[in-house]
Amino acid sequence: MASVLLLKNAEVYSPSFLGKKDILCLEGKVAKIGSVNSSHLDGLEIPYDVLDLEGMFLLPGLLDPHEHLIGGSGEAGYASRSPEMTVPEIVRGGITTVVGCIGVDTFTRNIHSLLAQAKFFNEEGLTAYIWSGGYSVPPPTLTGSIKSDLILVNEVIGAGEIAISDVRSSQPTLPEIARIVSQAYVGGMLTGKAGVTHFHLGEGKYHLQPLFDLLANYDVNATSLYPTHINRNPQLLKEGAAITHSGVTIDFDTCDGDLIPSLKSFIEHEGDLNFLTLSSDASFTSPSFLFEQIKEAMKVFKWSLEKILPLVTTNTARILQLRTKGYIGPGADADLVAVDRTTLEIIHVVAKGKLFIKDGKSVYNQRILESSNRKIEIYGKKK
Ligand code: ZN
């Protein structure tokens, strides 16, 4: 059965503003933007869903390049391990494409489990990739090397999160780092995937210096490097703004709720906004914390959706080389988020043409519950 969804009267940010349009989605793709006469669809005598988006903005689904899909490591003993991410949690934040990673614990949080979790999300209708590796070098892989992981496993998009400038890193040497970057690059070249190396930056004293050294002394492309947690401290922010002018795309995580001061510093240091992305780094905080802070930042900086959306759509799709993601246009994946035009509250979320949130409520049924009477509950209070 064909899957057909018609969105009427949407004010579309693609992320550039396209005006008021109808959007026809067929088989998970955007087939047409413009005026669509539903009587023509009636004539086809196939079932289709219609949503009237009067009073709403329609945005591309967000891309989150850094999420701990199988939970966070737990750095204060076993009771501090965080549980796996769920589909409703992710889509509630307007996120429809996610890249999963492993953090400091590469032993009990292993890459095979991460791959299985990404496959689960993909089967359910989201788009999920994984970084091959983790904090440590040599990186834990699925098939023996970063390059063969990229070649053999669809979900592997690059190497990461490789820890540098951090007391928890394996203190990799520059030649070791360069070899990982080139393995990921070649794996990406052969498969048409991004093949970038996603670096975790810590509080270590060398900050971004290893990446500046890599660019200066090795045959490494700036577009192969993708460091995150750049908003961790003032020196990283300063160096991060500078490295964007070498063509390196950097990422801010939003798990500490500091997007506004981080953006302020980035602008003060004249960083290039075309080379900045945002991630949730969700494991202890919810993936939706990302969009919450985007809304706050828009108010504080008086930024339009056109200005801020690229940080979670087109910029991310470019560095990850996801050609059908991050924009609304014919041929793009039908990953769409409808928000209230006044409050920017998320009202509907569509991933690959399938509705996950409708009228603010989850309409997703986890398949396992069809044969289960489990009720999964979690309690807690953020201090
Ligand atoms: Zn990290």
GROMACS .gro file of C-alpha atoms and ligand atoms in nm:
model
  384
    1MET     CA    1   0.000   0.000   0.000
    2ALA     CA    2   0.138   0.339  -0.098
    3SER     CA    3   0.202   0.578   0.188
    4VAL     CA    4   0.060   0.920   0.104
    5LEU     CA    5   0.051   1.224   0.331
    6LEU     CA    6  -0.075   1.568   0.235
    7LEU     CA    7   0.017   1.871   0.446
    8LYS     CA    8  -0.198   2.175   0.366
    9ASN     CA    9  -0.137   2.546   0.423
   10ALA     CA   10   0.208   2.523   0.583
   11GLU     CA   11   0.436   2.823   0.613
   12VAL     CA   12   0.754   2.647   0.508
   13TYR     CA   13   1.107   2.712   0.631
   14SER     CA   14   1.320   2.492   0.410
   15PRO     CA   15   1.524   2.632   0.614
   16SER     CA   16   1.492   2.939   0.387
   17PHE     CA   17   1.139   3.078   0.390
   18LEU     CA   18   0.930   2.945   0.099
   19GLY     CA   19   0.594   3.097   0.193
   20LYS     CA   20   0.262   2.920   0.235
   21LYS     CA   21   0.259   2.584   0.054
   22ASP     CA   22   0.102   2.241   0.040
   23ILE     CA   23   0.344   1.950   0.067
   24LEU     CA   24   0.271   1.610  -0.084
   25CYS     CA   25   0.470   1.319   0.063
   26LEU     CA   26   0.487   0.987  -0.123
   27GLU     CA   27   0.663   0.676   0.007
   28GLY     CA   28   0.863   0.871   0.262
   29LYS     CA   29   0.977   1.146   0.024
   30VAL     CA   30   0.864   1.498  -0.050
   31ALA     CA   31   0.709   1.461  -0.395
   32LYS     CA   32   0.567   1.812  -0.448
   33ILE     CA   33   0.571   2.155  -0.289
   34GLY     CA   34   0.308   2.398  -0.409
   35SER     CA   35  -0.063   2.384  -0.444
   36VAL     CA   36  -0.207   2.029  -0.429
   37ASN     CA   37  -0.573   1.970  -0.511
   38SER     CA   38  -0.690   1.687  -0.286
   39SER     CA   39  -0.973   1.596  -0.526
   40HIS     CA   40  -0.705   1.466  -0.762
   41LEU     CA   41  -0.583   1.237  -0.484
   42ASP     CA   42  -0.942   1.123  -0.424
   43GLY     CA   43  -0.956   1.020  -0.789
   44LEU     CA   44  -0.668   0.779  -0.734
   45GLU     CA   45  -0.879   0.585  -0.481
   46ILE     CA   46  -0.585   0.516  -0.252
   47PRO     CA   47  -0.591   0.598   0.119
   48TYR     CA   48  -0.409   0.912   0.228
   49ASP     CA   49  -0.376   1.127   0.540
   50VAL     CA   50  -0.426   1.504   0.543
   51LEU     CA   51  -0.309   1.752   0.804
   52ASP     CA   52  -0.412   2.115   0.793
   53LEU     CA   53  -0.113   2.322   0.912
   54GLU     CA   54  -0.293   2.657   0.924
   55GLY     CA   55  -0.119   2.866   1.194
   56MET     CA   56   0.194   2.652   1.189
   57PHE     CA   57   0.546   2.671   1.054
   58LEU     CA   58   0.686   2.361   0.885
   59LEU     CA   59   1.056   2.289   0.942
   60PRO     CA   60   1.290   2.011   0.828
   61GLY     CA   61   1.334   1.736   1.088
   62LEU     CA   62   1.638   1.811   1.305
   63LEU     CA   63   1.963   1.616   1.269
   64ASP     CA   64   2.134   1.526   1.596
   65PRO     CA   65   2.494   1.417   1.530
   66HIS     CA   66   2.576   1.305   1.884
   67GLU     CA   67   2.343   1.101   2.100
   68HIS     CA   68   2.415   0.818   2.340
   69LEU     CA   69   2.146   0.588   2.199
   70ILE     CA   70   2.225   0.297   2.430
   71GLY     CA   71   2.262   0.523   2.734
   72GLY     CA   72   2.554   0.701   2.892
   73SER     CA   73   2.855   0.535   3.047
   74GLY     CA   74   2.789   0.616   3.410
   75GLU     CA   75   3.097   0.788   3.543
   76ALA     CA   76   3.008   0.757   3.911
   77GLY     CA   77   2.954   0.383   3.940
   78TYR     CA   78   2.697   0.146   3.793
   79ALA     CA   79   2.394   0.324   3.939
   80SER     CA   80   2.489   0.629   3.735
   81ARG     CA   81   2.441   0.449   3.401
   82SER     CA   82   2.160   0.611   3.205
   83PRO     CA   83   1.896   0.403   3.023
   84GLU     CA   84   1.860   0.359   2.645
   85MET     CA   85   1.696   0.633   2.437
   86THR     CA   86   1.342   0.570   2.317
   87VAL     CA   87   1.178   0.670   1.989
   88PRO     CA   88   0.920   0.904   2.152
   89GLU     CA   89   1.195   1.090   2.342
   90ILE     CA   90   1.385   1.156   2.021
   91VAL     CA   91   1.092   1.270   1.806
   92ARG     CA   92   0.950   1.488   2.085
   93GLY     CA   93   1.256   1.703   2.030
   94GLY     CA   94   1.179   1.733   1.657
   95ILE     CA   95   1.476   1.505   1.580
   96THR     CA   96   1.428   1.263   1.290
   97THR     CA   97   1.793   1.180   1.207
   98VAL     CA   98   2.034   1.079   1.478
   99VAL     CA   99   2.392   0.956   1.501
  100GLY     CA  100   2.464   0.730   1.798
  101CYS     CA  101   2.793   0.718   1.982
  102ILE     CA  102   2.969   0.541   2.264
  103GLY     CA  103   3.147   0.746   2.529
  104VAL     CA  104   3.414   0.660   2.785
  105ASP     CA  105   3.281   0.309   2.854
  106THR     CA  106   3.362   0.117   2.537
  107PHE     CA  107   3.352  -0.219   2.721
  108THR     CA  108   3.001  -0.264   2.861
  109ARG     CA  109   2.851  -0.013   2.614
  110ASN     CA  110   2.975  -0.183   2.305
  111ILE     CA  111   2.948  -0.098   1.939
  112HIS     CA  112   2.749  -0.411   1.853
  113SER     CA  113   2.470  -0.300   2.087
  114LEU     CA  114   2.488   0.051   1.945
  115LEU     CA  115   2.450  -0.087   1.591
  116ALA     CA  116   2.150  -0.297   1.697
  117GLN     CA  117   1.986   0.010   1.855
  118ALA     CA  118   2.038   0.212   1.534
  119LYS     CA  119   1.887  -0.072   1.331
  120PHE     CA  120   1.587  -0.076   1.567
  121PHE     CA  121   1.529   0.297   1.514
  122ASN     CA  122   1.567   0.255   1.138
  123GLU     CA  123   1.315  -0.031   1.129
  124GLU     CA  124   1.071   0.187   1.321
  125GLY     CA  125   1.099   0.469   1.066
  126LEU     CA  126   1.360   0.713   1.199
  127THR     CA  127   1.701   0.757   1.035
  128ALA     CA  128   1.986   0.643   1.257
  129TYR     CA  129   2.359   0.613   1.197
  130ILE     CA  130   2.648   0.537   1.429
  131TRP     CA  131   3.003   0.651   1.482
  132SER     CA  132   3.246   0.359   1.478
  133GLY     CA  133   3.483   0.364   1.774
  134GLY     CA  134   3.460   0.540   2.108
  135TYR     CA  135   3.685   0.742   2.337
  136SER     CA  136   3.978   0.502   2.317
  137VAL     CA  137   4.247   0.446   2.053
  138PRO     CA  138   4.276   0.196   1.893
  139PRO     CA  139   3.901   0.237   1.846
  140PRO     CA  140   3.667  -0.056   1.913
  141THR     CA  141   3.516  -0.153   1.576
  142LEU     CA  142   3.267  -0.403   1.434
  143THR     CA  143   3.480  -0.562   1.163
  144GLY     CA  144   3.840  -0.493   1.261
  145SER     CA  145   3.894  -0.140   1.133
  146ILE     CA  146   3.718   0.193   1.086
  147LYS     CA  147   3.763   0.157   0.710
  148SER     CA  148   3.606  -0.189   0.688
  149ASP     CA  149   3.321  -0.079   0.920
  150LEU     CA  150   3.241   0.202   0.678
  151ILE     CA  151   3.259  -0.033   0.381
  152LEU     CA  152   3.063  -0.323   0.530
  153VAL     CA  153   2.807  -0.161   0.761
  154ASN     CA  154   2.547   0.080   0.619
  155GLU     CA  155   2.483   0.252   0.951
  156VAL     CA  156   2.848   0.348   1.012
  157ILE     CA  157   2.899   0.709   0.900
  158GLY     CA  158   3.250   0.782   1.029
  159ALA     CA  159   3.483   0.745   1.326
  160GLY     CA  160   3.397   0.877   1.672
  161GLU     CA  161   3.375   0.997   1.933
  162ILE     CA  162   3.756   0.978   1.957
  163ALA     CA  163   3.863   1.150   2.281
  164ILE     CA  164   4.146   1.403   2.275
  165SER     CA  165   4.255   1.665   2.528
  166ASP     CA  166   4.084   1.476   2.807
  167VAL     CA  167   4.207   1.291   3.115
  168ARG     CA  168   3.964   1.010   3.019
  169SER     CA  169   4.113   0.971   2.669
  170SER     CA  170   4.366   0.699   2.586
  171GLN     CA  171   4.619   0.982   2.528
  172PRO     CA  172   4.651   0.904   2.155
  173THR     CA  173   4.956   1.033   1.969
  174LEU     CA  174   4.926   1.253   1.664
  175PRO     CA  175   5.026   0.975   1.417
  176GLU     CA  176   4.760   0.749   1.572
  177ILE     CA  177   4.497   1.020   1.529
  178ALA     CA  178   4.608   1.089   1.171
  179ARG     CA  179   4.574   0.718   1.084
  180ILE     CA  180   4.216   0.708   1.216
  181VAL     CA  181   4.126   1.019   1.016
  182SER     CA  182   4.271   0.875   0.695
  183GLN     CA  183   4.102   0.536   0.747
  184ALA     CA  184   3.767   0.708   0.793
  185TYR     CA  185   3.833   0.932   0.494
  186VAL     CA  186   3.914   0.640   0.261
  187GLY     CA  187   3.619   0.438   0.392
  188GLY     CA  188   3.394   0.735   0.324
  189MET     CA  189   3.539   0.789  -0.023
  190LEU     CA  190   3.479   0.429  -0.127
  191THR     CA  191   3.121   0.425  -0.002
  192GLY     CA  192   2.997   0.778  -0.071
  193LYS     CA  193   2.952   0.830   0.302
  194ALA     CA  194   3.082   1.117   0.514
  195GLY     CA  195   3.389   0.935   0.650
  196VAL     CA  196   3.457   1.217   0.893
  197THR     CA  197   3.618   1.175   1.234
  198HIS     CA  198   3.412   1.305   1.523
  199PHE     CA  199   3.637   1.417   1.809
  200HIS     CA  200   3.536   1.444   2.174
  201LEU     CA  201   3.715   1.743   2.332
  202GLY     CA  202   3.764   1.742   2.707
  203GLU     CA  203   3.905   1.977   2.969
  204GLY     CA  204   4.266   1.883   2.883
  205LYS     CA  205   4.535   2.146   2.854
  206TYR     CA  206   4.596   2.115   2.480
  207HIS     CA  207   4.244   2.208   2.374
  208LEU     CA  208   4.217   2.200   1.990
  209GLN     CA  209   4.595   2.203   1.938
  210PRO     CA  210   4.608   1.837   1.818
  211LEU     CA  211   4.369   1.925   1.534
  212PHE     CA  212   4.562   2.241   1.437
  213ASP     CA  213   4.879   2.023   1.433
  214LEU     CA  214   4.706   1.761   1.223
  215LEU     CA  215   4.609   2.021   0.963
  216ALA     CA  216   4.957   2.176   0.962
  217ASN     CA  217   5.171   1.861   0.955
  218TYR     CA  218   4.969   1.580   0.798
  219ASP     CA  219   4.784   1.521   0.472
  220VAL     CA  220   4.441   1.560   0.626
  221ASN     CA  221   4.143   1.756   0.490
  222ALA     CA  222   3.968   2.009   0.712
  223THR     CA  223   3.636   1.859   0.601
  224SER     CA  224   3.740   1.525   0.760
  225LEU     CA  225   3.750   1.672   1.112
  226TYR     CA  226   3.437   1.726   1.320
  227PRO     CA  227   3.514   1.810   1.685
  228THR     CA  228   3.239   1.837   1.949
  229HIS     CA  229   3.195   1.976   2.305
  230ILE     CA  230   3.367   2.294   2.180
  231ASN     CA  231   3.150   2.492   2.424
  232ARG     CA  232   3.311   2.312   2.719
  233ASN     CA  233   3.538   2.602   2.820
  234PRO     CA  234   3.638   2.955   2.707
  235GLN     CA  235   3.967   2.851   2.543
  236LEU     CA  236   3.799   2.578   2.337
  237LEU     CA  237   3.533   2.829   2.232
  238LYS     CA  238   3.801   3.073   2.118
  239GLU     CA  239   4.000   2.810   1.926
  240GLY     CA  240   3.679   2.656   1.793
  241ALA     CA  241   3.571   2.987   1.640
  242ALA     CA  242   3.917   3.019   1.480
  243ILE     CA  243   3.926   2.668   1.333
  244THR     CA  244   3.595   2.726   1.148
  245HIS     CA  245   3.793   2.960   0.921
  246SER     CA  246   4.008   2.663   0.815
  247GLY     CA  247   3.693   2.489   0.692
  248VAL     CA  248   3.650   2.264   0.997
  249THR     CA  249   3.289   2.218   1.110
  250ILE     CA  250   3.261   2.221   1.490
  251ASP     CA  251   2.977   2.111   1.717
  252PHE     CA  252   2.833   2.245   2.043
  253ASP     CA  253   2.657   1.996   2.269
  254THR     CA  254   2.350   2.132   2.450
  255CYS     CA  255   2.339   1.896   2.749
  256ASP     CA  256   2.455   2.161   2.997
  257GLY     CA  257   2.196   2.417   2.890
  258ASP     CA  258   2.460   2.672   2.791
  259LEU     CA  259   2.373   2.733   2.425
  260ILE     CA  260   2.312   3.107   2.469
  261PRO     CA  261   2.649   3.200   2.630
  262SER     CA  262   2.824   2.958   2.392
  263LEU     CA  263   2.674   3.128   2.086
  264LYS     CA  264   2.759   3.470   2.235
  265SER     CA  265   3.124   3.370   2.270
  266PHE     CA  266   3.132   3.215   1.921
  267ILE     CA  267   3.000   3.539   1.771
  268GLU     CA  268   3.241   3.753   1.978
  269HIS     CA  269   3.532   3.545   1.844
  270GLU     CA  270   3.397   3.585   1.490
  271GLY     CA  271   3.335   3.215   1.429
  272ASP     CA  272   3.170   3.122   1.099
  273LEU     CA  273   2.809   3.012   1.162
  274ASN     CA  274   2.816   2.807   0.839
  275PHE     CA  275   3.063   2.574   1.012
  276LEU     CA  276   2.874   2.523   1.338
  277THR     CA  277   2.630   2.246   1.433
  278LEU     CA  278   2.442   2.165   1.753
  279SER     CA  279   2.390   1.826   1.914
  280SER     CA  280   2.192   1.704   2.213
  281ASP     CA  281   2.464   1.472   2.356
  282ALA     CA  282   2.159   1.315   2.520
  283SER     CA  283   2.217   1.045   2.776
  284PHE     CA  284   2.148   1.215   3.107
  285THR     CA  285   1.953   1.500   2.953
  286SER     CA  286   1.664   1.457   2.712
  287PRO     CA  287   1.712   1.496   2.334
  288SER     CA  288   1.438   1.762   2.343
  289PHE     CA  289   1.665   1.993   2.548
  290LEU     CA  290   1.824   2.082   2.210
  291PHE     CA  291   1.510   2.237   2.058
  292GLU     CA  292   1.416   2.400   2.392
  293GLN     CA  293   1.743   2.592   2.385
  294ILE     CA  294   1.707   2.681   2.018
  295LYS     CA  295   1.377   2.851   2.102
  296GLU     CA  296   1.540   3.039   2.392
  297ALA     CA  297   1.835   3.147   2.175
  298MET     CA  298   1.597   3.280   1.907
  299LYS     CA  299   1.434   3.504   2.168
  300VAL     CA  300   1.762   3.630   2.317
  301PHE     CA  301   1.940   3.697   1.984
  302LYS     CA  302   1.621   3.795   1.798
  303TRP     CA  303   1.718   3.541   1.532
  304SER     CA  304   1.477   3.410   1.270
  305LEU     CA  305   1.423   3.041   1.202
  306GLU     CA  306   1.614   3.095   0.876
  307LYS     CA  307   1.921   3.197   1.076
  308ILE     CA  308   1.922   2.930   1.346
  309LEU     CA  309   1.782   2.624   1.166
  310PRO     CA  310   2.097   2.557   0.955
  311LEU     CA  311   2.281   2.468   1.279
  312VAL     CA  312   2.057   2.162   1.316
  313THR     CA  313   1.966   2.099   0.950
  314THR     CA  314   2.173   2.202   0.646
  315ASN     CA  315   2.511   2.240   0.820
  316THR     CA  316   2.477   1.899   0.985
  317ALA     CA  317   2.356   1.735   0.663
  318ARG     CA  318   2.656   1.884   0.479
  319ILE     CA  319   2.924   1.756   0.719
  320LEU     CA  320   2.750   1.416   0.742
  321GLN     CA  321   2.696   1.415   0.363
  322LEU     CA  322   2.329   1.319   0.399
  323ARG     CA  323   2.201   1.449   0.069
  324THR     CA  324   1.829   1.392   0.128
  325LYS     CA  325   1.831   1.537   0.480
  326GLY     CA  326   1.816   1.879   0.640
  327TYR     CA  327   1.592   2.060   0.390
  328ILE     CA  328   1.238   2.058   0.256
  329GLY     CA  329   1.229   2.018  -0.121
  330PRO     CA  330   1.127   1.771  -0.390
  331GLY     CA  331   1.325   1.447  -0.346
  332ALA     CA  332   1.414   1.520   0.017
  333ASP     CA  333   1.313   1.267   0.281
  334ALA     CA  334   0.975   1.356   0.429
  335ASP     CA  335   1.123   1.442   0.771
  336LEU     CA  336   0.906   1.731   0.885
  337VAL     CA  337   0.825   1.918   1.204
  338ALA     CA  338   0.518   2.141   1.236
  339VAL     CA  339   0.537   2.401   1.513
  340ASP     CA  340   0.295   2.662   1.642
  341ARG     CA  341   0.380   2.987   1.465
  342THR     CA  342   0.363   3.189   1.791
  343THR     CA  343   0.504   2.959   2.061
  344LEU     CA  344   0.714   2.728   1.836
  345GLU     CA  345   0.573   2.434   2.035
  346ILE     CA  346   0.605   2.110   1.839
  347ILE     CA  347   0.264   1.995   1.714
  348HIS     CA  348   0.333   1.724   1.452
  349VAL     CA  349   0.646   1.523   1.370
  350VAL     CA  350   0.677   1.318   1.053
  351ALA     CA  351   0.978   1.094   0.981
  352LYS     CA  352   1.012   0.943   0.633
  353GLY     CA  353   0.644   1.017   0.571
  354LYS     CA  354   0.524   0.844   0.891
  355LEU     CA  355   0.351   1.038   1.170
  356PHE     CA  356   0.518   1.000   1.509
  357ILE     CA  357   0.362   1.298   1.688
  358LYS     CA  358   0.017   1.425   1.602
  359ASP     CA  359  -0.146   1.720   1.777
  360GLY     CA  360   0.133   1.713   2.036
  361LYS     CA  361   0.073   1.348   2.127
  362SER     CA  362   0.285   1.044   2.045
  363VAL     CA  363   0.108   0.819   1.794
  364TYR     CA  364   0.396   0.572   1.782
  365ASN     CA  365   0.341   0.221   1.915
  366GLN     CA  366   0.658   0.033   1.998
  367ARG     CA  367   0.631  -0.302   1.820
  368ILE     CA  368   0.752  -0.505   2.119
  369LEU     CA  369   0.443  -0.399   2.316
  370GLU     CA  370   0.215  -0.588   2.075
  371SER     CA  371   0.315  -0.904   2.261
  372SER     CA  372   0.403  -0.762   2.600
  373ASN     CA  373   0.228  -0.634   2.910
  374ARG     CA  374   0.531  -0.445   3.036
  375LYS     CA  375   0.489  -0.090   3.148
  376ILE     CA  376   0.822   0.089   3.145
  377GLU     CA  377   0.840   0.355   3.414
  378ILE     CA  378   1.120   0.582   3.517
  379TYR     CA  379   1.119   0.830   3.802
  380GLY     CA  380   1.360   1.098   3.903
  381LYS     CA  381   1.408   1.465   3.959
  382LYS     CA  382   1.683   1.686   3.816
  383LYS     CA  383   1.872   1.867   4.093
  384ZN      ZN  384   3.178   1.325   2.430
   0.00000   0.00000   0.00000
